[in-house]
PDB file of C-alpha atoms in Angstrom:
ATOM      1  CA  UNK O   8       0.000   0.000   0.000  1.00 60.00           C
ATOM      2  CA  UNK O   9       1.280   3.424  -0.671  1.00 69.00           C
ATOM      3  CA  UNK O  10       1.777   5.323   2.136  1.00 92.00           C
ATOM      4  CA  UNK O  11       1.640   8.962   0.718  1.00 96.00           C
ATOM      5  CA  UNK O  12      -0.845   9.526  -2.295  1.00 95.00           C
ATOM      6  CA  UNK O  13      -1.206  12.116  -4.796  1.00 96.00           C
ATOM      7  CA  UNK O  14      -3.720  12.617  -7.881  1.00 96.00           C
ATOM      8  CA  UNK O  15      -3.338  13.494 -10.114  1.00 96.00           C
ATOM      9  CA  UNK O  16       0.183  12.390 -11.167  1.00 94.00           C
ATOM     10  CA  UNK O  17       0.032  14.486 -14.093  1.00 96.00           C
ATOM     11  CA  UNK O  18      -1.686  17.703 -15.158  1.00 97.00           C
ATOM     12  CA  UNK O  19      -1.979  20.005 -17.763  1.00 97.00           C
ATOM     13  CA  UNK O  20      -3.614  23.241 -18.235  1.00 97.00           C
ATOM     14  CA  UNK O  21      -4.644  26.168 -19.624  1.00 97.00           C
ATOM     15  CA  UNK O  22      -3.576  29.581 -17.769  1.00 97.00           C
ATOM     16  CA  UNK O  23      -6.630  31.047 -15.654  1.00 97.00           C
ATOM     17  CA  UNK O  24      -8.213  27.452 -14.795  1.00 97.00           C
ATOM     18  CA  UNK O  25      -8.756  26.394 -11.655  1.00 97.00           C
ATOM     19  CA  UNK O  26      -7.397  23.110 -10.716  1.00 97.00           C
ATOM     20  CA  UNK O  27      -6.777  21.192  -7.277  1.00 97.00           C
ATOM     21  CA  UNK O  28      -3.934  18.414  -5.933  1.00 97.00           C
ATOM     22  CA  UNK O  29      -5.369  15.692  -3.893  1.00 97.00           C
ATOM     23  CA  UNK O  30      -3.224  13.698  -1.170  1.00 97.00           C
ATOM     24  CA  UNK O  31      -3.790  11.127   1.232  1.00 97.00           C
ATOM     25  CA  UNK O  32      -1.630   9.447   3.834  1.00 97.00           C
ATOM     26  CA  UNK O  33      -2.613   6.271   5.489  1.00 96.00           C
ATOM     27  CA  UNK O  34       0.534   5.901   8.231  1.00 95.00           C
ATOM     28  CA  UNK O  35      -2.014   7.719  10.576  1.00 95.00           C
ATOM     29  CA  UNK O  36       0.426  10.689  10.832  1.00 95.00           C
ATOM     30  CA  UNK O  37      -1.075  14.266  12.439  1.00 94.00           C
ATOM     31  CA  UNK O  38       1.215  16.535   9.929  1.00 94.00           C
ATOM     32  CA  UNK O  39       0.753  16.748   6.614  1.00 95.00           C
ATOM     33  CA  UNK O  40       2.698  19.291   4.016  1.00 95.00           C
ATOM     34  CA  UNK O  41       3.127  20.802   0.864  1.00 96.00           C
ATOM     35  CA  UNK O  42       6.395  21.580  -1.254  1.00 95.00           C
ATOM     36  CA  UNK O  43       7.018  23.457  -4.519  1.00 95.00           C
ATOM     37  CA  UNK O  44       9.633  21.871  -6.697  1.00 94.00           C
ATOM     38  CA  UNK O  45      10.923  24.051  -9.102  1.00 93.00           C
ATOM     39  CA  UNK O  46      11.961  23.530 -12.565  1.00 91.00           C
ATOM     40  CA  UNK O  47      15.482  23.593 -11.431  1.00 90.00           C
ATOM     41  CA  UNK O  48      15.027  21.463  -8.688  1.00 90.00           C
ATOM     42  CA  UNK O  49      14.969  23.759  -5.778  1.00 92.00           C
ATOM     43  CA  UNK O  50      12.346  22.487  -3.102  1.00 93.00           C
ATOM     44  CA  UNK O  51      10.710  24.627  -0.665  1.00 92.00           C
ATOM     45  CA  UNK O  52       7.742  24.536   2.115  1.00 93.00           C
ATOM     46  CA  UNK O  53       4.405  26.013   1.260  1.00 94.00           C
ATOM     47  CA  UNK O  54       2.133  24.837   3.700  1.00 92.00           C
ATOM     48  CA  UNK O  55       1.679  22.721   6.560  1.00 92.00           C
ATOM     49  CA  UNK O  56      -1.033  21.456   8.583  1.00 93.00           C
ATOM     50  CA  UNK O  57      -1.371  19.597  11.902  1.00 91.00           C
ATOM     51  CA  UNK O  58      -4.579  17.829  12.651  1.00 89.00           C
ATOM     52  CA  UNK O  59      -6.570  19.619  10.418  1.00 86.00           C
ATOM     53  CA  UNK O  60      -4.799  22.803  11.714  1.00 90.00           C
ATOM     54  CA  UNK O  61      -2.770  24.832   9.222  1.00 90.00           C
ATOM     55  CA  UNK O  62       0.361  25.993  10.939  1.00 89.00           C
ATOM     56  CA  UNK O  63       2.731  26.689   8.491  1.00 87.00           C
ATOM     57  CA  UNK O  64       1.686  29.546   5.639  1.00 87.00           C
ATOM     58  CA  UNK O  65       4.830  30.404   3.429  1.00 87.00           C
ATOM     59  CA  UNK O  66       5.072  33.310   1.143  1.00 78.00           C
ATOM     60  CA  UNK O  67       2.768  31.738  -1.280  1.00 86.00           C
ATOM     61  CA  UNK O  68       0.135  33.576  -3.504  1.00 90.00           C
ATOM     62  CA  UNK O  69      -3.441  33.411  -2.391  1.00 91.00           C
ATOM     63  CA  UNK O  70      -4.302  31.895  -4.967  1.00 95.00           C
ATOM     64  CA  UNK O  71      -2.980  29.204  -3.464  1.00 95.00           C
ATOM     65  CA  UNK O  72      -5.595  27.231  -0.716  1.00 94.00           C
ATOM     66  CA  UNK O  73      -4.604  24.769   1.368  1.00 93.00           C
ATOM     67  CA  UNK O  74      -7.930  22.005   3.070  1.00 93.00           C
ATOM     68  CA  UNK O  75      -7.449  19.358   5.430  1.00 93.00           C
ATOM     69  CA  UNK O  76     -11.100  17.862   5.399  1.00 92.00           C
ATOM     70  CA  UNK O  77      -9.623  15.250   8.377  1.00 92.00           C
ATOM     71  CA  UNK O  78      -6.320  14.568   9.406  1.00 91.00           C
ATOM     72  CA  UNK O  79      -5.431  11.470   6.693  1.00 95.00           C
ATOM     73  CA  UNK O  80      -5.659  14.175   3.839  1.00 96.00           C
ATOM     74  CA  UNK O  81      -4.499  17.754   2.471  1.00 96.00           C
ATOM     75  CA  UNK O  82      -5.647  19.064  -0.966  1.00 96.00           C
ATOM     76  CA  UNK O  83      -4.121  22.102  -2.872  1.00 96.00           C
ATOM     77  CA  UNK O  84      -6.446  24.218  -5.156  1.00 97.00           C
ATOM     78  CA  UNK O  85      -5.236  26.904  -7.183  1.00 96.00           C
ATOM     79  CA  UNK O  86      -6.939  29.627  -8.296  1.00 96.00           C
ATOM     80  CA  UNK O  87      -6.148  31.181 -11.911  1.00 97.00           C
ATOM     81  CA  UNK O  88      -3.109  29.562 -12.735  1.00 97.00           C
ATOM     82  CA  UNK O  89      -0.321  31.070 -13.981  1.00 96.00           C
ATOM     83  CA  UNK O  90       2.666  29.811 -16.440  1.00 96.00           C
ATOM     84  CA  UNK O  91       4.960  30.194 -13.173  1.00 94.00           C
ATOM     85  CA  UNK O  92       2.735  27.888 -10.999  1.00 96.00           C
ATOM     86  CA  UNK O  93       4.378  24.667 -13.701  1.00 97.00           C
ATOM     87  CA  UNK O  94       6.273  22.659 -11.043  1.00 96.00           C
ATOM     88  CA  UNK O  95       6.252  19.324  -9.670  1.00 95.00           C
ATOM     89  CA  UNK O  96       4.023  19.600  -5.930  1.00 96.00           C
ATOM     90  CA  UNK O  97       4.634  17.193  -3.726  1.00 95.00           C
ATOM     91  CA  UNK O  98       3.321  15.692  -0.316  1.00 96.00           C
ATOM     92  CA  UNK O  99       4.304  14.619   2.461  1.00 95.00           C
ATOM     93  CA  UNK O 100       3.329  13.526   6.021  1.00 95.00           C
ATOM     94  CA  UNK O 101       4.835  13.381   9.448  1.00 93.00           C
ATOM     95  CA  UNK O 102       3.822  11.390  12.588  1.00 92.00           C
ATOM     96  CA  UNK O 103       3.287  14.965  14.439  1.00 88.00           C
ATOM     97  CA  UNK O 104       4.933  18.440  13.777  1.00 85.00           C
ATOM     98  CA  UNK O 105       7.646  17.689  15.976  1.00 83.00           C
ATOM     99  CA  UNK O 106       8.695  14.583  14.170  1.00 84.00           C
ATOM    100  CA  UNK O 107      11.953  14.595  12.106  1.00 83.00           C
ATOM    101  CA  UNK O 108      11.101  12.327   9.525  1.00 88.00           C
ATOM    102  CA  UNK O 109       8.781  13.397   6.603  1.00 91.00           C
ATOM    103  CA  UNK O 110       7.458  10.750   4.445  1.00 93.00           C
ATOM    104  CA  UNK O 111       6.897  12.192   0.357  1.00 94.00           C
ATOM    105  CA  UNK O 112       4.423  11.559  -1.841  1.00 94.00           C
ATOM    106  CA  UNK O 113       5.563  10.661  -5.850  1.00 93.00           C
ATOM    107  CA  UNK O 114       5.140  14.115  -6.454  1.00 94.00           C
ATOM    108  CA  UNK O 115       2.274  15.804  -9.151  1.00 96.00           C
ATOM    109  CA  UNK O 116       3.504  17.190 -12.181  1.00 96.00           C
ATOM    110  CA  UNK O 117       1.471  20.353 -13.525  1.00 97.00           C
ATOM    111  CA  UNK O 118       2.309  22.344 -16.499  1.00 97.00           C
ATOM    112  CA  UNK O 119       0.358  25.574 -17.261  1.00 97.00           C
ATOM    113  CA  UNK O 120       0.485  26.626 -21.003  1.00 96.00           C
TER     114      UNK O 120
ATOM    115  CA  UNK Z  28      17.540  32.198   9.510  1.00 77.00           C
ATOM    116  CA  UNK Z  29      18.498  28.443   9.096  1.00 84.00           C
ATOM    117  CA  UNK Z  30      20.045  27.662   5.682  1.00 91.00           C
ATOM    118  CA  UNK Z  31      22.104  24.780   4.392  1.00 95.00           C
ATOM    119  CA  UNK Z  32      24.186  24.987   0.685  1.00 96.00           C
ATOM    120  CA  UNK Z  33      25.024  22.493  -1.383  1.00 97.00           C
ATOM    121  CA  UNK Z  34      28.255  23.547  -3.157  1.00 96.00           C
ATOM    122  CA  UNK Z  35      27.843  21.051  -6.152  1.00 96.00           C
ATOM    123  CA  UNK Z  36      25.341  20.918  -8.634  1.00 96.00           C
ATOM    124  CA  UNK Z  37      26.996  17.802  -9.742  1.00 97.00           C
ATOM    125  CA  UNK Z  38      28.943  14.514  -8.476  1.00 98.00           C
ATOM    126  CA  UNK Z  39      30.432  12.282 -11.030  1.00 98.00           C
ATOM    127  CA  UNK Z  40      31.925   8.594  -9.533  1.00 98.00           C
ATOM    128  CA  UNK Z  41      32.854   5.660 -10.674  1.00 98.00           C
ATOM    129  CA  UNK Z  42      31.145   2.226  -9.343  1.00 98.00           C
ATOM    130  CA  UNK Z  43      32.951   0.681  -6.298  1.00 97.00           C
ATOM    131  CA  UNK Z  44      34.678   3.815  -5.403  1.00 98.00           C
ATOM    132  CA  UNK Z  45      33.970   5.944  -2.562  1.00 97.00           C
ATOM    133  CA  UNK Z  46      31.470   9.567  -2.640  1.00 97.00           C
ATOM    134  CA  UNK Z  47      31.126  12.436  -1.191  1.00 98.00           C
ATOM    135  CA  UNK Z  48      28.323  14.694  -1.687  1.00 98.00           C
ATOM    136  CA  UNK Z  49      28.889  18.026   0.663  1.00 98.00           C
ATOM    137  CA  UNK Z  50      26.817  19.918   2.879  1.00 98.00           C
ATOM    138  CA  UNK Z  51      27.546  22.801   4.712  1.00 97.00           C
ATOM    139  CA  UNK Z  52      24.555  24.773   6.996  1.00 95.00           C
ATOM    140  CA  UNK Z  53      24.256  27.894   8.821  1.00 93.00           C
ATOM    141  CA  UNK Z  54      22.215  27.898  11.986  1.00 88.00           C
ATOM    142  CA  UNK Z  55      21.862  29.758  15.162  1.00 84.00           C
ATOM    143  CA  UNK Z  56      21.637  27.144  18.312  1.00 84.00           C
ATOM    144  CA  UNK Z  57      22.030  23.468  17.440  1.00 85.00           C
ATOM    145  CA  UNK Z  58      21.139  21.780  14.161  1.00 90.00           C
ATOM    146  CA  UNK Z  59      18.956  19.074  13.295  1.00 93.00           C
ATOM    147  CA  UNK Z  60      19.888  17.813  10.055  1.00 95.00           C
ATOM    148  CA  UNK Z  61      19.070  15.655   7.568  1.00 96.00           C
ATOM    149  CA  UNK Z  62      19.912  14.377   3.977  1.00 97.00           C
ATOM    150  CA  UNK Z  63      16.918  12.791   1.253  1.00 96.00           C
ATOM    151  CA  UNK Z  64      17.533  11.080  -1.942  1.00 96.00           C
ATOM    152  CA  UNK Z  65      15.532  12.053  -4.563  1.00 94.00           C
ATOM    153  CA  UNK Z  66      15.198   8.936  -7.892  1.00 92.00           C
ATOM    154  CA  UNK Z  67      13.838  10.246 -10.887  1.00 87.00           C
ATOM    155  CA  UNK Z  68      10.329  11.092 -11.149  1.00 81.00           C
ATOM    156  CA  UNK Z  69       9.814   9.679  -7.265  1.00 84.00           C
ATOM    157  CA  UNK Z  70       9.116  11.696  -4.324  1.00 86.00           C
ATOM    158  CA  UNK Z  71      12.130  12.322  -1.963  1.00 91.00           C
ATOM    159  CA  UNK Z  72      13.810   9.248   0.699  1.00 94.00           C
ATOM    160  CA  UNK Z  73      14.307   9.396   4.255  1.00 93.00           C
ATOM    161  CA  UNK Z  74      18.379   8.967   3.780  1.00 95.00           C
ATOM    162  CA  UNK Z  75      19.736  10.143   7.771  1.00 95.00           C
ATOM    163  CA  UNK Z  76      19.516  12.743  10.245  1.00 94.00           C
ATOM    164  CA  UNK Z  77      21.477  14.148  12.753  1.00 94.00           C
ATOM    165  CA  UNK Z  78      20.045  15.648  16.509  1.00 92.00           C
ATOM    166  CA  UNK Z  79      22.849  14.885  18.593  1.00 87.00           C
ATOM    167  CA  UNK Z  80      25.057  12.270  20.001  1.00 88.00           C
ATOM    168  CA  UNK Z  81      27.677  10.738  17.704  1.00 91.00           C
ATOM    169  CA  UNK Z  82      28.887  12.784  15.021  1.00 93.00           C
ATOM    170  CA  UNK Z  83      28.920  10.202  12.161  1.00 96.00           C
ATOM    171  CA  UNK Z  84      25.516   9.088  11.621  1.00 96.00           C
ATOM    172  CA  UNK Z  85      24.532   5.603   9.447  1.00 96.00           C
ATOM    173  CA  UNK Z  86      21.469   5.914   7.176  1.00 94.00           C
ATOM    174  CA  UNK Z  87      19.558   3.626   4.713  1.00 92.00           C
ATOM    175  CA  UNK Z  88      21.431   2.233   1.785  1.00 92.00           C
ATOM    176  CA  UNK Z  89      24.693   2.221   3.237  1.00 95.00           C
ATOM    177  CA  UNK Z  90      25.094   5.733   3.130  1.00 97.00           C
ATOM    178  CA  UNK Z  91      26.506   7.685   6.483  1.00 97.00           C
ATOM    179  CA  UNK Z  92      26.829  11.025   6.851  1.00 98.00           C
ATOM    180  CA  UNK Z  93      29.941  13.052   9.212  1.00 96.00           C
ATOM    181  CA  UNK Z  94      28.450  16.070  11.391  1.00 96.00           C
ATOM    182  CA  UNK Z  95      31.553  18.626  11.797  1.00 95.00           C
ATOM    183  CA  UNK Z  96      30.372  21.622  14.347  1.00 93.00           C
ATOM    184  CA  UNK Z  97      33.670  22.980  13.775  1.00 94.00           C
ATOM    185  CA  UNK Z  98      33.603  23.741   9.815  1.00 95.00           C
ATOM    186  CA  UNK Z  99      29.501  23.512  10.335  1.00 95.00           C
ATOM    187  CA  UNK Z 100      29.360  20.667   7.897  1.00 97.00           C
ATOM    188  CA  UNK Z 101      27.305  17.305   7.312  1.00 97.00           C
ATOM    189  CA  UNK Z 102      28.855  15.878   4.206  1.00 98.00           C
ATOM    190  CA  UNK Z 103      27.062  12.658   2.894  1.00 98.00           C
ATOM    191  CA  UNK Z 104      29.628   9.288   2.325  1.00 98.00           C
ATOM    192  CA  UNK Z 105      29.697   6.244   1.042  1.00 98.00           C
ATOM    193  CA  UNK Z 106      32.349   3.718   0.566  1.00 97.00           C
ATOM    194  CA  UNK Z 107      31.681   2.156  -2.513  1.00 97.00           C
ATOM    195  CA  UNK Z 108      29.451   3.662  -4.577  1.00 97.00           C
ATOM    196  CA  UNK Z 109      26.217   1.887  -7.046  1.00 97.00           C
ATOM    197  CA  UNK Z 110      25.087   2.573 -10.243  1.00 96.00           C
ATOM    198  CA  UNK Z 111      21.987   2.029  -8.287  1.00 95.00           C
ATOM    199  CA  UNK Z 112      22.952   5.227  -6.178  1.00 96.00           C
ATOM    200  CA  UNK Z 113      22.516   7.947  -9.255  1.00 96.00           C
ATOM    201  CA  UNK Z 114      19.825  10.128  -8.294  1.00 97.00           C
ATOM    202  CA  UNK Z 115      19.365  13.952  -7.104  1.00 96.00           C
ATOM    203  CA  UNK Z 116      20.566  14.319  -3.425  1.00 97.00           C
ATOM    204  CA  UNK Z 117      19.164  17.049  -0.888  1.00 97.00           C
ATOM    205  CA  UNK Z 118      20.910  18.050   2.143  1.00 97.00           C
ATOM    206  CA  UNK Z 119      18.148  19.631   4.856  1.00 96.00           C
ATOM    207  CA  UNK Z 120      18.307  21.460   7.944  1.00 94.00           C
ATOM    208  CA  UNK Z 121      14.494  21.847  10.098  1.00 90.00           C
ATOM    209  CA  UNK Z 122      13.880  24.900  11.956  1.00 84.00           C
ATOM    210  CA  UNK Z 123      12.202  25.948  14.940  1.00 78.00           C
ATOM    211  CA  UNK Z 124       8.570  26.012  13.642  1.00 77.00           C
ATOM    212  CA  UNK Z 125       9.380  22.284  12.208  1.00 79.00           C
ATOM    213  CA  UNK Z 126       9.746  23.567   8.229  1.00 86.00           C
ATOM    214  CA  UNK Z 127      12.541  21.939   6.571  1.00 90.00           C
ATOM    215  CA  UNK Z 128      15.215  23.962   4.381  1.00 92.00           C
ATOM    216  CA  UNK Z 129      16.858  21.896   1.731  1.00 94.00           C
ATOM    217  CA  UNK Z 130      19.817  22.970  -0.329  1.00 95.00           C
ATOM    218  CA  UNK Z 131      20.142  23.317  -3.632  1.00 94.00           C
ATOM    219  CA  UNK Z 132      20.303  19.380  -4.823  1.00 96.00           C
ATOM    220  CA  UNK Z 133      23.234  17.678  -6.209  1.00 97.00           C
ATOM    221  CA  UNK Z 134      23.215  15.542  -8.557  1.00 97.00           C
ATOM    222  CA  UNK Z 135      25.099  12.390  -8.701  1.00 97.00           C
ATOM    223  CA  UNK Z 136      26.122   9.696 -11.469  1.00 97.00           C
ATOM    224  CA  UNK Z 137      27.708   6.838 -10.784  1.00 97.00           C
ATOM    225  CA  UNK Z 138      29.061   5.186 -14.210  1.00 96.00           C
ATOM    226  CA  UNK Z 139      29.972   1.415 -14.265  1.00 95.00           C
TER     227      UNK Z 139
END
């Protein structure tokens, strides 16, 4: 079984759309979080959330929205995408936020044209 | 603020000999470190972490990694390197509010 989960693997869309990043972690971990990957590789924090509780908000456009409908999952949705929102987003849980070890998701792949 | 640089984009080895893949941080009070691999088109790997206690620390794969306070410092080792063992490596340092910082990647080859 996969312990971090993200759908869609793959997207592609038009600038302006709307689109949204599921994930879903079944190690019954209270932190869940969300990373940019750029197109050269450089990885850094967007959000955070700890049981449902969002507790880490980066510099990230509002267009950007974080949900935690329960604990086991954390969905991005973007608003009105933009060519510079193409980036891989990935995952990834922890078994609470003081926990050292953060478990990643394969990553989703979106590309805005 | 915490940061941690990875002074190679790229590490090139050949199969059975040893690598290196450096790390140096900047931090104010004491680190908690960590290094992830990342294989193509996966999500990143769990590879080690330092806290505290002994500064060479043994991760998955064979890999261990030397903690150096002194030249602030947590290169990644192995002693015989795999083809196996290509992939993008990120060095990581987590700060107070429990975010984690990663450096800039480096990539390594290892060629048979």
């Amino acid at each position: 079984d996969t312990a971090v989960s993200q759908t869609p693997k793959y997207l592609v869309t038009q600038m302006g759309n709307d689109k949204s990043i599921k994930c879903e972690q079944n190690l019954g971990h209270d932190t869940m979080y969300w990373y940019k990957q750029d197109s050269k590789k450089f990885l850094k924090i967007m959000f955070s959330y700890n049981n449902k509780e969002l507790i880490i908000n980066e510099t990230v456009p509002n267009r950007f929205s974080p949900k935690s409908p329960d604990k086991a999952h954390l969905n991005l949705h973007i608003n009105s995408l933009e060519l510079g929102d193409s980036a891989v987003y990935f995952c990834a849980s922890s078994q609470d936020r003081r926990s050292y070890e953060q478990y990643f998701g394969p990553g989703t792949r979106l590309t805005v044209t | 603020a915490q940061s941690v640089a990875q002074p190679e984009d790229q590490v090139n080895v050949a199969e059975g000999n040893p690598l290196t893949v450096k790390c140096t941080y900047s931090v104010s009070g004491n680190p908690y470190l960590f290094w992830y691999v990342q294989y193509p088109n996966r999500g990143l790997q769990f590879l080690l972490k330092y806290i505290t206690g002994d500064n060479l620390v043994k991760g998955s794969y064979g890999f261990e990694a030397e903690f150096n306070k002194s030249q602030t410092s947590f290169h990644l080792k192995k002693p015989s390197a795999l083809v196996s063992d290509s992939a993008l490596y990120f060095c990581a340092v987590r700060d107070w509010g429990g975010k984690l910082i990663f450096g800039q990647g480096t990539e390594l080859s290892v060629k048979p």
